[in-house]
């Protein structure tokens, strides 16, 4: 892989050493898609939350990932996911212990480098180790094509993916934070839940630096300015899913069907989709770590369109990355990333309208929807 001018990682062929065996084309999931005949188009859906509230608070959603990972580690398996390295770049790594799992926990909203991890996974699998791989749908398709054959000891977990921003953009963002706060960033959390699941805070070196709703980097991510070009036509989105099991935020839980835990579990609910028999097996072994309720596909989809459709490409995407080549993050922020429009109204409402008014309004809307849906319950 090489880094493009936009900072994204791209596959690269060294023409001087290439022997034209076409192995690269044969392992490319875009040219020859993976076989999805074993995965369900209409999978079972669950609302889940980790029984351990501390793990839940360190996770982006309800901590479903940690429950799946714990089931694998308990049986001496290996968990592969994304973590920050010591230069604050995001890369996939293998994790062998519960202590090490901390580094994989939490979403890093940037393209993760695969480095040599696919080769390491193959070697663990050939030694008979159980491996859980977690990544975007395209990274799941990538590992399956790379391995060329089915391994019974490999469990693949994808997540609903909105798209990924560029590693170079992320580095510029961190430099901007360092300059404006006068600190060296050594750890970063996109979704600290001190003020709840919906109102995430950005935390640098264990200090809160801003509310998520005012974060320019996240505004660009949410508005789709900063996604990789391929994300707008992602061939790996939709049903059936690419992983054996899929995790995500269960946004909108309780908005359509009655869910009595809505007030109790304030620090995140995961959506889990069981795509095939292997996913079912993994979910079974993760159940001791989880509370769960059977969910409804339509409710999951209603607040999470990236489940079936790639993010739309905004007009600003034409120039965003061209400008990034010469601009620092502050200049990009001024030109593109000032929080505005609906995001500003929502931020204003969350900041200034007392919490109990928002909660009561939501309760009324929920009550009406529950009645309209014949009081179906999770
Ligand atoms: C770029 C990106 C876009 C996403 N878009 C959506 C979305 O549109 N809707 C939605 O519901 N959820 C989305 N998610 C998933 C969501 O943020 C949570 O990661 C997911 O719900 C799991 O949460 P958890 O509490 O179970 O586990 P967590 O502890 O939060 O675990 C996160 C898992 O994701 C892996 N991971 C983190 N960052 C990356 C990365 N950059 N690349 C590959 N793997 C990574 C970690 O290794 C870990 O296994 C996205 C995540 C990412 C990284």
PDB file of N, CA and C in Angstrom, residues 39-48 64-65 68 137 140 156-161 236-250 269-284 290 292-302 304-308:
ATOM      1  N   UNK A  39     -24.406 -16.100   3.760  1.00  0.00           N
ATOM      2  CA  UNK A  39     -24.864 -15.045   4.680  1.00  0.00           C
ATOM      3  C   UNK A  39     -26.313 -14.639   4.396  1.00  0.00           C
ATOM      4  N   UNK A  40     -27.051 -14.404   5.499  1.00  0.00           N
ATOM      5  CA  UNK A  40     -28.492 -14.127   5.349  1.00  0.00           C
ATOM      6  C   UNK A  40     -28.743 -12.692   4.857  1.00  0.00           C
ATOM      7  N   UNK A  41     -29.749 -12.544   4.008  1.00  0.00           N
ATOM      8  CA  UNK A  41     -30.131 -11.200   3.552  1.00  0.00           C
ATOM      9  C   UNK A  41     -31.004 -10.509   4.581  1.00  0.00           C
ATOM     10  N   UNK A  42     -31.616 -11.322   5.442  1.00  0.00           N
ATOM     11  CA  UNK A  42     -32.503 -10.757   6.443  1.00  0.00           C
ATOM     12  C   UNK A  42     -32.096 -11.308   7.825  1.00  0.00           C
ATOM     13  N   UNK A  43     -30.918 -10.868   8.331  1.00  0.00           N
ATOM     14  CA  UNK A  43     -30.374 -11.498   9.541  1.00  0.00           C
ATOM     15  C   UNK A  43     -31.151 -11.152  10.797  1.00  0.00           C
ATOM     16  N   UNK A  44     -30.955 -11.986  11.825  1.00  0.00           N
ATOM     17  CA  UNK A  44     -31.539 -11.688  13.134  1.00  0.00           C
ATOM     18  C   UNK A  44     -30.834 -10.474  13.714  1.00  0.00           C
ATOM     19  N   UNK A  45     -31.591  -9.636  14.401  1.00  0.00           N
ATOM     20  CA  UNK A  45     -31.059  -8.382  14.937  1.00  0.00           C
ATOM     21  C   UNK A  45     -31.227  -8.383  16.454  1.00  0.00           C
ATOM     22  N   UNK A  46     -30.190  -7.933  17.161  1.00  0.00           N
ATOM     23  CA  UNK A  46     -30.290  -7.836  18.626  1.00  0.00           C
ATOM     24  C   UNK A  46     -29.857  -6.456  19.104  1.00  0.00           C
ATOM     25  N   UNK A  47     -30.485  -6.023  20.179  1.00  0.00           N
ATOM     26  CA  UNK A  47     -30.003  -4.841  20.916  1.00  0.00           C
ATOM     27  C   UNK A  47     -29.205  -5.407  22.086  1.00  0.00           C
ATOM     28  N   UNK A  48     -27.945  -4.967  22.247  1.00  0.00           N
ATOM     29  CA  UNK A  48     -27.073  -5.559  23.270  1.00  0.00           C
ATOM     30  C   UNK A  48     -26.336  -4.488  24.049  1.00  0.00           C
ATOM     31  N   UNK A  64     -20.429  -4.265  22.493  1.00  0.00           N
ATOM     32  CA  UNK A  64     -20.617  -5.606  21.916  1.00  0.00           C
ATOM     33  C   UNK A  64     -19.280  -6.179  21.462  1.00  0.00           C
ATOM     34  N   UNK A  65     -18.431  -5.315  20.878  1.00  0.00           N
ATOM     35  CA  UNK A  65     -17.116  -5.793  20.431  1.00  0.00           C
ATOM     36  C   UNK A  65     -16.370  -6.468  21.581  1.00  0.00           C
ATOM     37  N   UNK A  68     -17.619  -9.972  22.320  1.00  0.00           N
ATOM     38  CA  UNK A  68     -17.183 -10.962  21.313  1.00  0.00           C
ATOM     39  C   UNK A  68     -15.698 -11.276  21.525  1.00  0.00           C
ATOM     40  N   UNK A 137     -16.452  -3.172   6.386  1.00  0.00           N
ATOM     41  CA  UNK A 137     -16.886  -4.226   5.455  1.00  0.00           C
ATOM     42  C   UNK A 137     -15.824  -4.508   4.390  1.00  0.00           C
ATOM     43  N   UNK A 140     -13.084  -6.621   5.778  1.00  0.00           N
ATOM     44  CA  UNK A 140     -13.570  -7.997   5.927  1.00  0.00           C
ATOM     45  C   UNK A 140     -13.519  -8.729   4.581  1.00  0.00           C
ATOM     46  N   UNK A 156     -15.203 -13.393  11.444  1.00  0.00           N
ATOM     47  CA  UNK A 156     -15.110 -12.050  10.867  1.00  0.00           C
ATOM     48  C   UNK A 156     -16.258 -11.181  11.367  1.00  0.00           C
ATOM     49  N   UNK A 157     -15.893 -10.005  11.833  1.00  0.00           N
ATOM     50  CA  UNK A 157     -16.892  -9.063  12.356  1.00  0.00           C
ATOM     51  C   UNK A 157     -16.745  -7.743  11.616  1.00  0.00           C
ATOM     52  N   UNK A 158     -17.790  -7.317  10.937  1.00  0.00           N
ATOM     53  CA  UNK A 158     -17.742  -5.985  10.323  1.00  0.00           C
ATOM     54  C   UNK A 158     -18.616  -5.041  11.147  1.00  0.00           C
ATOM     55  N   UNK A 159     -18.586  -3.754  10.823  1.00  0.00           N
ATOM     56  CA  UNK A 159     -19.520  -2.824  11.464  1.00  0.00           C
ATOM     57  C   UNK A 159     -20.205  -2.018  10.371  1.00  0.00           C
ATOM     58  N   UNK A 160     -21.339  -1.442  10.713  1.00  0.00           N
ATOM     59  CA  UNK A 160     -21.991  -0.558   9.744  1.00  0.00           C
ATOM     60  C   UNK A 160     -21.037   0.611   9.558  1.00  0.00           C
ATOM     61  N   UNK A 161     -20.693   0.891   8.312  1.00  0.00           N
ATOM     62  CA  UNK A 161     -19.615   1.870   8.069  1.00  0.00           C
ATOM     63  C   UNK A 161     -20.109   3.006   7.193  1.00  0.00           C
ATOM     64  N   UNK A 236     -19.169  -2.887  -0.875  1.00  0.00           N
ATOM     65  CA  UNK A 236     -19.280  -3.842   0.242  1.00  0.00           C
ATOM     66  C   UNK A 236     -20.421  -3.496   1.207  1.00  0.00           C
ATOM     67  N   UNK A 237     -21.176  -2.453   0.875  1.00  0.00           N
ATOM     68  CA  UNK A 237     -22.308  -2.069   1.734  1.00  0.00           C
ATOM     69  C   UNK A 237     -23.563  -2.798   1.277  1.00  0.00           C
ATOM     70  N   UNK A 238     -24.415  -3.086   2.235  1.00  0.00           N
ATOM     71  CA  UNK A 238     -25.706  -3.700   1.890  1.00  0.00           C
ATOM     72  C   UNK A 238     -25.808  -5.110   2.411  1.00  0.00           C
ATOM     73  N   UNK A 239     -26.935  -5.737   2.103  1.00  0.00           N
ATOM     74  CA  UNK A 239     -27.205  -7.089   2.586  1.00  0.00           C
ATOM     75  C   UNK A 239     -26.996  -8.070   1.441  1.00  0.00           C
ATOM     76  N   UNK A 240     -26.494  -9.290   1.703  1.00  0.00           N
ATOM     77  CA  UNK A 240     -25.968  -9.770   2.976  1.00  0.00           C
ATOM     78  C   UNK A 240     -24.700  -8.997   3.369  1.00  0.00           C
ATOM     79  N   UNK A 241     -24.416  -8.989   4.685  1.00  0.00           N
ATOM     80  CA  UNK A 241     -23.226  -8.303   5.195  1.00  0.00           C
ATOM     81  C   UNK A 241     -21.968  -9.118   4.894  1.00  0.00           C
ATOM     82  N   UNK A 242     -20.799  -8.467   5.029  1.00  0.00           N
ATOM     83  CA  UNK A 242     -19.519  -9.142   4.725  1.00  0.00           C
ATOM     84  C   UNK A 242     -18.994  -9.980   5.886  1.00  0.00           C
ATOM     85  N   UNK A 243     -19.320  -9.601   7.114  1.00  0.00           N
ATOM     86  CA  UNK A 243     -18.832 -10.342   8.275  1.00  0.00           C
ATOM     87  C   UNK A 243     -19.763 -11.493   8.648  1.00  0.00           C
ATOM     88  N   UNK A 244     -19.274 -12.382   9.541  1.00  0.00           N
ATOM     89  CA  UNK A 244     -20.150 -13.429  10.088  1.00  0.00           C
ATOM     90  C   UNK A 244     -21.132 -12.771  11.057  1.00  0.00           C
ATOM     91  N   UNK A 245     -20.672 -11.678  11.642  1.00  0.00           N
ATOM     92  CA  UNK A 245     -21.493 -10.934  12.598  1.00  0.00           C
ATOM     93  C   UNK A 245     -21.236  -9.445  12.344  1.00  0.00           C
ATOM     94  N   UNK A 246     -22.242  -8.611  12.565  1.00  0.00           N
ATOM     95  CA  UNK A 246     -22.088  -7.167  12.334  1.00  0.00           C
ATOM     96  C   UNK A 246     -22.404  -6.428  13.620  1.00  0.00           C
ATOM     97  N   UNK A 247     -21.586  -5.408  13.944  1.00  0.00           N
ATOM     98  CA  UNK A 247     -21.881  -4.574  15.114  1.00  0.00           C
ATOM     99  C   UNK A 247     -22.063  -3.119  14.661  1.00  0.00           C
ATOM    100  N   UNK A 248     -22.779  -2.358  15.479  1.00  0.00           N
ATOM    101  CA  UNK A 248     -23.021  -0.944  15.145  1.00  0.00           C
ATOM    102  C   UNK A 248     -23.637  -0.262  16.362  1.00  0.00           C
ATOM    103  N   UNK A 249     -23.881   1.021  16.227  1.00  0.00           N
ATOM    104  CA  UNK A 249     -24.676   1.738  17.229  1.00  0.00           C
ATOM    105  C   UNK A 249     -26.142   1.435  16.949  1.00  0.00           C
ATOM    106  N   UNK A 250     -26.904   1.167  17.994  1.00  0.00           N
ATOM    107  CA  UNK A 250     -28.355   0.995  17.768  1.00  0.00           C
ATOM    108  C   UNK A 250     -29.004   2.372  17.927  1.00  0.00           C
ATOM    109  N   UNK A 269     -26.041   1.507  23.423  1.00  0.00           N
ATOM    110  CA  UNK A 269     -26.639   0.213  23.074  1.00  0.00           C
ATOM    111  C   UNK A 269     -26.068  -0.188  21.714  1.00  0.00           C
ATOM    112  N   UNK A 270     -25.580  -1.413  21.652  1.00  0.00           N
ATOM    113  CA  UNK A 270     -25.050  -1.915  20.373  1.00  0.00           C
ATOM    114  C   UNK A 270     -26.150  -2.608  19.585  1.00  0.00           C
ATOM    115  N   UNK A 271     -26.008  -2.503  18.274  1.00  0.00           N
ATOM    116  CA  UNK A 271     -26.815  -3.305  17.366  1.00  0.00           C
ATOM    117  C   UNK A 271     -25.926  -4.479  16.949  1.00  0.00           C
ATOM    118  N   UNK A 272     -26.470  -5.694  17.018  1.00  0.00           N
ATOM    119  CA  UNK A 272     -25.711  -6.863  16.577  1.00  0.00           C
ATOM    120  C   UNK A 272     -26.556  -7.622  15.559  1.00  0.00           C
ATOM    121  N   UNK A 273     -25.947  -7.945  14.428  1.00  0.00           N
ATOM    122  CA  UNK A 273     -26.659  -8.709  13.393  1.00  0.00           C
ATOM    123  C   UNK A 273     -25.940 -10.039  13.182  1.00  0.00           C
ATOM    124  N   UNK A 274     -26.711 -11.121  13.213  1.00  0.00           N
ATOM    125  CA  UNK A 274     -26.126 -12.459  13.090  1.00  0.00           C
ATOM    126  C   UNK A 274     -26.275 -12.898  11.639  1.00  0.00           C
ATOM    127  N   UNK A 275     -25.170 -12.929  10.919  1.00  0.00           N
ATOM    128  CA  UNK A 275     -25.265 -13.121   9.468  1.00  0.00           C
ATOM    129  C   UNK A 275     -25.206 -14.568   9.003  1.00  0.00           C
ATOM    130  N   UNK A 276     -24.645 -15.449   9.827  1.00  0.00           N
ATOM    131  CA  UNK A 276     -24.565 -16.869   9.424  1.00  0.00           C
ATOM    132  C   UNK A 276     -24.345 -17.743  10.667  1.00  0.00           C
ATOM    133  N   UNK A 277     -24.140 -19.054  10.430  1.00  0.00           N
ATOM    134  CA  UNK A 277     -24.037 -20.006  11.542  1.00  0.00           C
ATOM    135  C   UNK A 277     -22.820 -19.700  12.431  1.00  0.00           C
ATOM    136  N   UNK A 278     -21.729 -19.260  11.808  1.00  0.00           N
ATOM    137  CA  UNK A 278     -20.530 -18.939  12.589  1.00  0.00           C
ATOM    138  C   UNK A 278     -20.783 -17.733  13.503  1.00  0.00           C
ATOM    139  N   UNK A 279     -21.506 -16.752  12.942  1.00  0.00           N
ATOM    140  CA  UNK A 279     -21.859 -15.570  13.726  1.00  0.00           C
ATOM    141  C   UNK A 279     -22.713 -15.960  14.927  1.00  0.00           C
ATOM    142  N   UNK A 280     -23.607 -16.927  14.702  1.00  0.00           N
ATOM    143  CA  UNK A 280     -24.491 -17.408  15.763  1.00  0.00           C
ATOM    144  C   UNK A 280     -23.674 -18.072  16.877  1.00  0.00           C
ATOM    145  N   UNK A 281     -22.690 -18.873  16.454  1.00  0.00           N
ATOM    146  CA  UNK A 281     -21.811 -19.577  17.401  1.00  0.00           C
ATOM    147  C   UNK A 281     -21.043 -18.564  18.262  1.00  0.00           C
ATOM    148  N   UNK A 282     -20.519 -17.538  17.598  1.00  0.00           N
ATOM    149  CA  UNK A 282     -19.737 -16.517  18.319  1.00  0.00           C
ATOM    150  C   UNK A 282     -20.640 -15.746  19.281  1.00  0.00           C
ATOM    151  N   UNK A 283     -21.836 -15.405  18.812  1.00  0.00           N
ATOM    152  CA  UNK A 283     -22.768 -14.652  19.660  1.00  0.00           C
ATOM    153  C   UNK A 283     -23.151 -15.482  20.894  1.00  0.00           C
ATOM    154  N   UNK A 284     -23.383 -16.779  20.669  1.00  0.00           N
ATOM    155  CA  UNK A 284     -23.715 -17.694  21.787  1.00  0.00           C
ATOM    156  C   UNK A 284     -22.612 -17.632  22.843  1.00  0.00           C
ATOM    157  N   UNK A 290     -22.991 -10.340  27.977  1.00  0.00           N
ATOM    158  CA  UNK A 290     -23.947  -9.370  27.412  1.00  0.00           C
ATOM    159  C   UNK A 290     -25.345  -9.448  28.012  1.00  0.00           C
ATOM    160  N   UNK A 292     -29.075  -8.706  26.396  1.00  0.00           N
ATOM    161  CA  UNK A 292     -29.550  -8.539  25.021  1.00  0.00           C
ATOM    162  C   UNK A 292     -31.063  -8.714  24.920  1.00  0.00           C
ATOM    163  N   UNK A 293     -31.619  -8.092  23.901  1.00  0.00           N
ATOM    164  CA  UNK A 293     -33.041  -8.245  23.567  1.00  0.00           C
ATOM    165  C   UNK A 293     -33.129  -8.455  22.068  1.00  0.00           C
ATOM    166  N   UNK A 294     -34.099  -9.219  21.634  1.00  0.00           N
ATOM    167  CA  UNK A 294     -34.319  -9.370  20.200  1.00  0.00           C
ATOM    168  C   UNK A 294     -34.772  -8.021  19.651  1.00  0.00           C
ATOM    169  N   UNK A 295     -34.194  -7.591  18.528  1.00  0.00           N
ATOM    170  CA  UNK A 295     -34.546  -6.285  17.965  1.00  0.00           C
ATOM    171  C   UNK A 295     -35.288  -6.420  16.648  1.00  0.00           C
ATOM    172  N   UNK A 296     -35.577  -5.278  16.025  1.00  0.00           N
ATOM    173  CA  UNK A 296     -36.304  -5.284  14.758  1.00  0.00           C
ATOM    174  C   UNK A 296     -35.457  -4.620  13.680  1.00  0.00           C
ATOM    175  N   UNK A 297     -35.371  -5.307  12.545  1.00  0.00           N
ATOM    176  CA  UNK A 297     -34.557  -4.839  11.425  1.00  0.00           C
ATOM    177  C   UNK A 297     -34.988  -3.435  10.975  1.00  0.00           C
ATOM    178  N   UNK A 298     -36.298  -3.211  10.878  1.00  0.00           N
ATOM    179  CA  UNK A 298     -36.760  -1.905  10.366  1.00  0.00           C
ATOM    180  C   UNK A 298     -36.362  -0.773  11.315  1.00  0.00           C
ATOM    181  N   UNK A 299     -36.390  -1.046  12.617  1.00  0.00           N
ATOM    182  CA  UNK A 299     -35.995   0.007  13.555  1.00  0.00           C
ATOM    183  C   UNK A 299     -34.486   0.280  13.453  1.00  0.00           C
ATOM    184  N   UNK A 300     -33.704  -0.802  13.314  1.00  0.00           N
ATOM    185  CA  UNK A 300     -32.246  -0.646  13.183  1.00  0.00           C
ATOM    186  C   UNK A 300     -31.920   0.175  11.940  1.00  0.00           C
ATOM    187  N   UNK A 301     -32.601  -0.138  10.850  1.00  0.00           N
ATOM    188  CA  UNK A 301     -32.315   0.531   9.578  1.00  0.00           C
ATOM    189  C   UNK A 301     -32.779   1.990   9.576  1.00  0.00           C
ATOM    190  N   UNK A 302     -33.880   2.263  10.261  1.00  0.00           N
ATOM    191  CA  UNK A 302     -34.482   3.596  10.151  1.00  0.00           C
ATOM    192  C   UNK A 302     -33.527   4.704  10.605  1.00  0.00           C
ATOM    193  N   UNK A 304     -30.028   4.222  10.573  1.00  0.00           N
ATOM    194  CA  UNK A 304     -28.668   3.832  10.191  1.00  0.00           C
ATOM    195  C   UNK A 304     -28.611   3.445   8.712  1.00  0.00           C
ATOM    196  N   UNK A 305     -28.837   4.440   7.851  1.00  0.00           N
ATOM    197  CA  UNK A 305     -28.910   4.177   6.412  1.00  0.00           C
ATOM    198  C   UNK A 305     -27.604   3.575   5.841  1.00  0.00           C
ATOM    199  N   UNK A 306     -26.395   3.930   6.412  1.00  0.00           N
ATOM    200  CA  UNK A 306     -25.177   3.286   5.873  1.00  0.00           C
ATOM    201  C   UNK A 306     -25.205   1.756   5.954  1.00  0.00           C
ATOM    202  N   UNK A 307     -26.211   1.204   6.614  1.00  0.00           N
ATOM    203  CA  UNK A 307     -26.372  -0.254   6.643  1.00  0.00           C
ATOM    204  C   UNK A 307     -26.621  -0.779   5.222  1.00  0.00           C
ATOM    205  N   UNK A 308     -27.310   0.003   4.403  1.00  0.00           N
ATOM    206  CA  UNK A 308     -27.649  -0.498   3.057  1.00  0.00           C
ATOM    207  C   UNK A 308     -27.193   0.417   1.916  1.00  0.00           C
TER     208      UNK A 308
END
